[in-house]
Structures are given as C-alpha cells and as structure tokens.
Amino acid sequence: MKSNKMTIIWSISLLILFVATLIIVGAKIVGIELPDTTIRVLGIAELITLPIFVFASVKKFLKNNKS
C-alpha cells in the first residue's frame, strides 16, 4: 500500500509540474502576456512541488531496485 501511495504522490506532483510549465511556456509561445502575479504563483507552485517529486521519484526508484 505504501508503494501505491508514493505512486499517487509522484503522479500528482508530476501533473502539477506539467500543467504549470505548460501554462507558462504555452503563453510565451502563443504570445499571451500573463500577469506577473500569475507567473510568480505558478513558479512558487513548481518550486514547492519539485522537491516532493524528487523525493517520490527516489523512493520509487529504490523500491523498484529492491525487488
């Protein structure tokens, strides 16, 4: 069950990183000027999510190597 919980945490953090990056990069490609507050909030969300993603990835990697 613990492995399943780590997979869910990993998936959610990956999704958050993907969506935030897609919004920022997509707006730049399309040429839409996002408000500064929006960019900062998305950046902070990525900075908070990144260590969680790394932790979950390491746990998953170590769990898979033990098996």
PDB file of N, CA and C in Angstrom:
ATOM      1  N   MET A   1       0.818  -1.196   0.000  1.00  0.00           N
ATOM      2  CA  MET A   1       0.000   0.000   0.000  1.00  0.00           C
ATOM      3  C   MET A   1       0.858   1.254   0.000  1.00  0.00           C
ATOM      4  N   LYS A   2       2.013   1.185   0.675  1.00  0.00           N
ATOM      5  CA  LYS A   2       2.877   2.344   0.732  1.00  0.00           C
ATOM      6  C   LYS A   2       3.409   2.699  -0.652  1.00  0.00           C
ATOM      7  N   SER A   3       3.706   1.705  -1.444  1.00  0.00           N
ATOM      8  CA  SER A   3       4.182   1.945  -2.800  1.00  0.00           C
ATOM      9  C   SER A   3       3.098   2.630  -3.636  1.00  0.00           C
ATOM     10  N   ASN A   4       1.850   2.216  -3.426  1.00  0.00           N
ATOM     11  CA  ASN A   4       0.741   2.821  -4.141  1.00  0.00           C
ATOM     12  C   ASN A   4       0.592   4.292  -3.752  1.00  0.00           C
ATOM     13  N   LYS A   5       0.775   4.608  -2.472  1.00  0.00           N
ATOM     14  CA  LYS A   5       0.672   5.985  -2.004  1.00  0.00           C
ATOM     15  C   LYS A   5       1.779   6.837  -2.635  1.00  0.00           C
ATOM     16  N   MET A   6       2.982   6.288  -2.713  1.00  0.00           N
ATOM     17  CA  MET A   6       4.100   7.015  -3.307  1.00  0.00           C
ATOM     18  C   MET A   6       3.863   7.242  -4.796  1.00  0.00           C
ATOM     19  N   THR A   7       3.249   6.276  -5.461  1.00  0.00           N
ATOM     20  CA  THR A   7       2.930   6.435  -6.878  1.00  0.00           C
ATOM     21  C   THR A   7       1.910   7.552  -7.083  1.00  0.00           C
ATOM     22  N   ILE A   8       0.941   7.645  -6.204  1.00  0.00           N
ATOM     23  CA  ILE A   8      -0.062   8.713  -6.298  1.00  0.00           C
ATOM     24  C   ILE A   8       0.581  10.074  -6.062  1.00  0.00           C
ATOM     25  N   ILE A   9       1.438  10.178  -5.050  1.00  0.00           N
ATOM     26  CA  ILE A   9       2.132  11.435  -4.775  1.00  0.00           C
ATOM     27  C   ILE A   9       3.006  11.818  -5.965  1.00  0.00           C
ATOM     28  N   TRP A  10       3.718  10.856  -6.522  1.00  0.00           N
ATOM     29  CA  TRP A  10       4.571  11.106  -7.676  1.00  0.00           C
ATOM     30  C   TRP A  10       3.746  11.591  -8.870  1.00  0.00           C
ATOM     31  N   SER A  11       2.617  10.947  -9.113  1.00  0.00           N
ATOM     32  CA  SER A  11       1.765  11.308 -10.252  1.00  0.00           C
ATOM     33  C   SER A  11       1.176  12.705 -10.099  1.00  0.00           C
ATOM     34  N   ILE A  12       0.716  13.034  -8.906  1.00  0.00           N
ATOM     35  CA  ILE A  12       0.119  14.353  -8.675  1.00  0.00           C
ATOM     36  C   ILE A  12       1.169  15.444  -8.822  1.00  0.00           C
ATOM     37  N   SER A  13       2.353  15.216  -8.269  1.00  0.00           N
ATOM     38  CA  SER A  13       3.396  16.232  -8.383  1.00  0.00           C
ATOM     39  C   SER A  13       3.848  16.397  -9.832  1.00  0.00           C
ATOM     40  N   LEU A  14       3.924  15.303 -10.569  1.00  0.00           N
ATOM     41  CA  LEU A  14       4.267  15.386 -11.986  1.00  0.00           C
ATOM     42  C   LEU A  14       3.204  16.162 -12.764  1.00  0.00           C
ATOM     43  N   LEU A  15       1.955  15.928 -12.448  1.00  0.00           N
ATOM     44  CA  LEU A  15       0.858  16.632 -13.113  1.00  0.00           C
ATOM     45  C   LEU A  15       0.904  18.130 -12.825  1.00  0.00           C
ATOM     46  N   ILE A  16       1.171  18.499 -11.575  1.00  0.00           N
ATOM     47  CA  ILE A  16       1.256  19.916 -11.211  1.00  0.00           C
ATOM     48  C   ILE A  16       2.410  20.584 -11.954  1.00  0.00           C
ATOM     49  N   LEU A  17       3.562  19.917 -11.981  1.00  0.00           N
ATOM     50  CA  LEU A  17       4.703  20.474 -12.703  1.00  0.00           C
ATOM     51  C   LEU A  17       4.397  20.625 -14.191  1.00  0.00           C
ATOM     52  N   PHE A  18       3.747  19.623 -14.770  1.00  0.00           N
ATOM     53  CA  PHE A  18       3.417  19.660 -16.194  1.00  0.00           C
ATOM     54  C   PHE A  18       2.457  20.803 -16.522  1.00  0.00           C
ATOM     55  N   VAL A  19       1.404  20.942 -15.731  1.00  0.00           N
ATOM     56  CA  VAL A  19       0.394  21.965 -16.011  1.00  0.00           C
ATOM     57  C   VAL A  19       0.979  23.368 -15.844  1.00  0.00           C
ATOM     58  N   ALA A  20       1.725  23.593 -14.772  1.00  0.00           N
ATOM     59  CA  ALA A  20       2.309  24.915 -14.545  1.00  0.00           C
ATOM     60  C   ALA A  20       3.286  25.277 -15.655  1.00  0.00           C
ATOM     61  N   THR A  21       4.121  24.333 -16.041  1.00  0.00           N
ATOM     62  CA  THR A  21       5.084  24.588 -17.117  1.00  0.00           C
ATOM     63  C   THR A  21       4.374  24.802 -18.447  1.00  0.00           C
ATOM     64  N   LEU A  22       3.350  24.012 -18.703  1.00  0.00           N
ATOM     65  CA  LEU A  22       2.598  24.147 -19.949  1.00  0.00           C
ATOM     66  C   LEU A  22       1.938  25.520 -20.047  1.00  0.00           C
ATOM     67  N   ILE A  23       1.390  26.016 -18.945  1.00  0.00           N
ATOM     68  CA  ILE A  23       0.749  27.331 -18.957  1.00  0.00           C
ATOM     69  C   ILE A  23       1.769  28.427 -19.242  1.00  0.00           C
ATOM     70  N   ILE A  24       2.904  28.381 -18.555  1.00  0.00           N
ATOM     71  CA  ILE A  24       3.914  29.432 -18.725  1.00  0.00           C
ATOM     72  C   ILE A  24       4.519  29.393 -20.126  1.00  0.00           C
ATOM     73  N   VAL A  25       4.965  28.221 -20.552  1.00  0.00           N
ATOM     74  CA  VAL A  25       5.606  28.099 -21.863  1.00  0.00           C
ATOM     75  C   VAL A  25       4.594  28.295 -22.983  1.00  0.00           C
ATOM     76  N   GLY A  26       3.387  27.759 -22.816  1.00  0.00           N
ATOM     77  CA  GLY A  26       2.356  27.924 -23.831  1.00  0.00           C
ATOM     78  C   GLY A  26       1.988  29.380 -24.043  1.00  0.00           C
ATOM     79  N   ALA A  27       1.918  30.133 -22.954  1.00  0.00           N
ATOM     80  CA  ALA A  27       1.604  31.556 -23.073  1.00  0.00           C
ATOM     81  C   ALA A  27       2.727  32.301 -23.803  1.00  0.00           C
ATOM     82  N   LYS A  28       3.965  31.927 -23.526  1.00  0.00           N
ATOM     83  CA  LYS A  28       5.093  32.575 -24.212  1.00  0.00           C
ATOM     84  C   LYS A  28       5.081  32.254 -25.709  1.00  0.00           C
ATOM     85  N   ILE A  29       4.789  31.001 -26.048  1.00  0.00           N
ATOM     86  CA  ILE A  29       4.773  30.599 -27.462  1.00  0.00           C
ATOM     87  C   ILE A  29       3.645  31.296 -28.210  1.00  0.00           C
ATOM     88  N   VAL A  30       2.477  31.336 -27.594  1.00  0.00           N
ATOM     89  CA  VAL A  30       1.317  31.960 -28.242  1.00  0.00           C
ATOM     90  C   VAL A  30       1.458  33.475 -28.278  1.00  0.00           C
ATOM     91  N   GLY A  31       2.205  34.029 -27.333  1.00  0.00           N
ATOM     92  CA  GLY A  31       2.405  35.475 -27.294  1.00  0.00           C
ATOM     93  C   GLY A  31       1.488  36.176 -26.325  1.00  0.00           C
ATOM     94  N   ILE A  32       0.880  35.418 -25.432  1.00  0.00           N
ATOM     95  CA  ILE A  32      -0.002  36.000 -24.422  1.00  0.00           C
ATOM     96  C   ILE A  32       0.854  36.488 -23.262  1.00  0.00           C
ATOM     97  N   GLU A  33       0.603  37.703 -22.825  1.00  0.00           N
ATOM     98  CA  GLU A  33       1.330  38.260 -21.690  1.00  0.00           C
ATOM     99  C   GLU A  33       0.553  37.954 -20.412  1.00  0.00           C
ATOM    100  N   LEU A  34       1.078  37.015 -19.632  1.00  0.00           N
ATOM    101  CA  LEU A  34       0.442  36.670 -18.366  1.00  0.00           C
ATOM    102  C   LEU A  34       0.775  37.722 -17.320  1.00  0.00           C
ATOM    103  N   PRO A  35      -0.141  37.961 -16.392  1.00  0.00           N
ATOM    104  CA  PRO A  35       0.164  38.891 -15.304  1.00  0.00           C
ATOM    105  C   PRO A  35       1.335  38.376 -14.468  1.00  0.00           C
ATOM    106  N   ASP A  36       2.088  39.311 -13.910  1.00  0.00           N
ATOM    107  CA  ASP A  36       3.259  38.957 -13.119  1.00  0.00           C
ATOM    108  C   ASP A  36       2.876  38.073 -11.937  1.00  0.00           C
ATOM    109  N   THR A  37       1.742  38.340 -11.333  1.00  0.00           N
ATOM    110  CA  THR A  37       1.289  37.552 -10.183  1.00  0.00           C
ATOM    111  C   THR A  37       1.051  36.095 -10.578  1.00  0.00           C
ATOM    112  N   THR A  38       0.474  35.882 -11.737  1.00  0.00           N
ATOM    113  CA  THR A  38       0.208  34.519 -12.210  1.00  0.00           C
ATOM    114  C   THR A  38       1.507  33.753 -12.417  1.00  0.00           C
ATOM    115  N   ILE A  39       2.471  34.395 -13.031  1.00  0.00           N
ATOM    116  CA  ILE A  39       3.758  33.741 -13.271  1.00  0.00           C
ATOM    117  C   ILE A  39       4.440  33.419 -11.951  1.00  0.00           C
ATOM    118  N   ARG A  40       4.379  34.328 -11.000  1.00  0.00           N
ATOM    119  CA  ARG A  40       5.010  34.091  -9.705  1.00  0.00           C
ATOM    120  C   ARG A  40       4.327  32.963  -8.933  1.00  0.00           C
ATOM    121  N   VAL A  41       3.003  32.927  -8.971  1.00  0.00           N
ATOM    122  CA  VAL A  41       2.270  31.864  -8.272  1.00  0.00           C
ATOM    123  C   VAL A  41       2.590  30.503  -8.892  1.00  0.00           C
ATOM    124  N   LEU A  42       2.611  30.421 -10.216  1.00  0.00           N
ATOM    125  CA  LEU A  42       2.960  29.165 -10.887  1.00  0.00           C
ATOM    126  C   LEU A  42       4.403  28.767 -10.598  1.00  0.00           C
ATOM    127  N   GLY A  43       5.296  29.736 -10.560  1.00  0.00           N
ATOM    128  CA  GLY A  43       6.691  29.452 -10.234  1.00  0.00           C
ATOM    129  C   GLY A  43       6.855  28.939  -8.817  1.00  0.00           C
ATOM    130  N   ILE A  44       6.149  29.538  -7.873  1.00  0.00           N
ATOM    131  CA  ILE A  44       6.202  29.085  -6.481  1.00  0.00           C
ATOM    132  C   ILE A  44       5.612  27.685  -6.357  1.00  0.00           C
ATOM    133  N   ALA A  45       4.532  27.429  -7.083  1.00  0.00           N
ATOM    134  CA  ALA A  45       3.933  26.086  -7.062  1.00  0.00           C
ATOM    135  C   ALA A  45       4.927  25.052  -7.589  1.00  0.00           C
ATOM    136  N   GLU A  46       5.667  25.408  -8.625  1.00  0.00           N
ATOM    137  CA  GLU A  46       6.679  24.488  -9.155  1.00  0.00           C
ATOM    138  C   GLU A  46       7.814  24.287  -8.157  1.00  0.00           C
ATOM    139  N   LEU A  47       8.248  25.352  -7.507  1.00  0.00           N
ATOM    140  CA  LEU A  47       9.336  25.241  -6.531  1.00  0.00           C
ATOM    141  C   LEU A  47       8.934  24.406  -5.316  1.00  0.00           C
ATOM    142  N   ILE A  48       7.676  24.461  -4.934  1.00  0.00           N
ATOM    143  CA  ILE A  48       7.191  23.644  -3.818  1.00  0.00           C
ATOM    144  C   ILE A  48       7.038  22.192  -4.253  1.00  0.00           C
ATOM    145  N   THR A  49       6.569  21.981  -5.464  1.00  0.00           N
ATOM    146  CA  THR A  49       6.291  20.634  -5.951  1.00  0.00           C
ATOM    147  C   THR A  49       7.554  19.867  -6.342  1.00  0.00           C
ATOM    148  N   LEU A  50       8.578  20.563  -6.789  1.00  0.00           N
ATOM    149  CA  LEU A  50       9.780  19.897  -7.274  1.00  0.00           C
ATOM    150  C   LEU A  50      10.459  19.006  -6.228  1.00  0.00           C
ATOM    151  N   PRO A  51      10.676  19.453  -4.990  1.00  0.00           N
ATOM    152  CA  PRO A  51      11.289  18.548  -4.009  1.00  0.00           C
ATOM    153  C   PRO A  51      10.413  17.332  -3.689  1.00  0.00           C
ATOM    154  N   ILE A  52       9.105  17.512  -3.709  1.00  0.00           N
ATOM    155  CA  ILE A  52       8.191  16.395  -3.469  1.00  0.00           C
ATOM    156  C   ILE A  52       8.315  15.377  -4.597  1.00  0.00           C
ATOM    157  N   PHE A  53       8.400  15.872  -5.825  1.00  0.00           N
ATOM    158  CA  PHE A  53       8.559  14.994  -6.981  1.00  0.00           C
ATOM    159  C   PHE A  53       9.875  14.223  -6.909  1.00  0.00           C
ATOM    160  N   VAL A  54      10.946  14.903  -6.539  1.00  0.00           N
ATOM    161  CA  VAL A  54      12.255  14.244  -6.441  1.00  0.00           C
ATOM    162  C   VAL A  54      12.232  13.189  -5.344  1.00  0.00           C
ATOM    163  N   PHE A  55      11.660  13.519  -4.190  1.00  0.00           N
ATOM    164  CA  PHE A  55      11.578  12.566  -3.083  1.00  0.00           C
ATOM    165  C   PHE A  55      10.801  11.316  -3.494  1.00  0.00           C
ATOM    166  N   ALA A  56       9.645  11.522  -4.130  1.00  0.00           N
ATOM    167  CA  ALA A  56       8.826  10.393  -4.559  1.00  0.00           C
ATOM    168  C   ALA A  56       9.538   9.570  -5.636  1.00  0.00           C
ATOM    169  N   SER A  57      10.261  10.236  -6.529  1.00  0.00           N
ATOM    170  CA  SER A  57      10.994   9.520  -7.572  1.00  0.00           C
ATOM    171  C   SER A  57      12.089   8.645  -6.977  1.00  0.00           C
ATOM    172  N   VAL A  58      12.818   9.185  -6.003  1.00  0.00           N
ATOM    173  CA  VAL A  58      13.885   8.410  -5.361  1.00  0.00           C
ATOM    174  C   VAL A  58      13.296   7.219  -4.621  1.00  0.00           C
ATOM    175  N   LYS A  59      12.205   7.431  -3.902  1.00  0.00           N
ATOM    176  CA  LYS A  59      11.560   6.331  -3.188  1.00  0.00           C
ATOM    177  C   LYS A  59      11.099   5.243  -4.146  1.00  0.00           C
ATOM    178  N   LYS A  60      10.498   5.642  -5.266  1.00  0.00           N
ATOM    179  CA  LYS A  60      10.046   4.668  -6.261  1.00  0.00           C
ATOM    180  C   LYS A  60      11.229   3.922  -6.857  1.00  0.00           C
ATOM    181  N   PHE A  61      12.312   4.639  -7.149  1.00  0.00           N
ATOM    182  CA  PHE A  61      13.493   4.023  -7.734  1.00  0.00           C
ATOM    183  C   PHE A  61      14.113   3.011  -6.772  1.00  0.00           C
ATOM    184  N   LEU A  62      14.241   3.390  -5.514  1.00  0.00           N
ATOM    185  CA  LEU A  62      14.821   2.480  -4.526  1.00  0.00           C
ATOM    186  C   LEU A  62      13.933   1.275  -4.285  1.00  0.00           C
ATOM    187  N   LYS A  63      12.621   1.476  -4.297  1.00  0.00           N
ATOM    188  CA  LYS A  63      11.675   0.371  -4.105  1.00  0.00           C
ATOM    189  C   LYS A  63      11.775  -0.624  -5.265  1.00  0.00           C
ATOM    190  N   ASN A  64      11.906  -0.097  -6.483  1.00  0.00           N
ATOM    191  CA  ASN A  64      11.997  -0.968  -7.663  1.00  0.00           C
ATOM    192  C   ASN A  64      13.319  -1.737  -7.689  1.00  0.00           C
ATOM    193  N   ASN A  65      14.378  -1.145  -7.180  1.00  0.00           N
ATOM    194  CA  ASN A  65      15.676  -1.832  -7.166  1.00  0.00           C
ATOM    195  C   ASN A  65      15.728  -2.931  -6.117  1.00  0.00           C
ATOM    196  N   LYS A  66      14.957  -2.819  -5.052  1.00  0.00           N
ATOM    197  CA  LYS A  66      14.930  -3.852  -4.014  1.00  0.00           C
ATOM    198  C   LYS A  66      14.244  -5.113  -4.501  1.00  0.00           C
ATOM    199  N   SER A  67      13.279  -4.951  -5.372  1.00  0.00           N
ATOM    200  CA  SER A  67      12.503  -6.103  -5.859  1.00  0.00           C
ATOM    201  C   SER A  67      13.274  -6.952  -6.810  1.00  0.00           C
TER     202      SER A  67
END
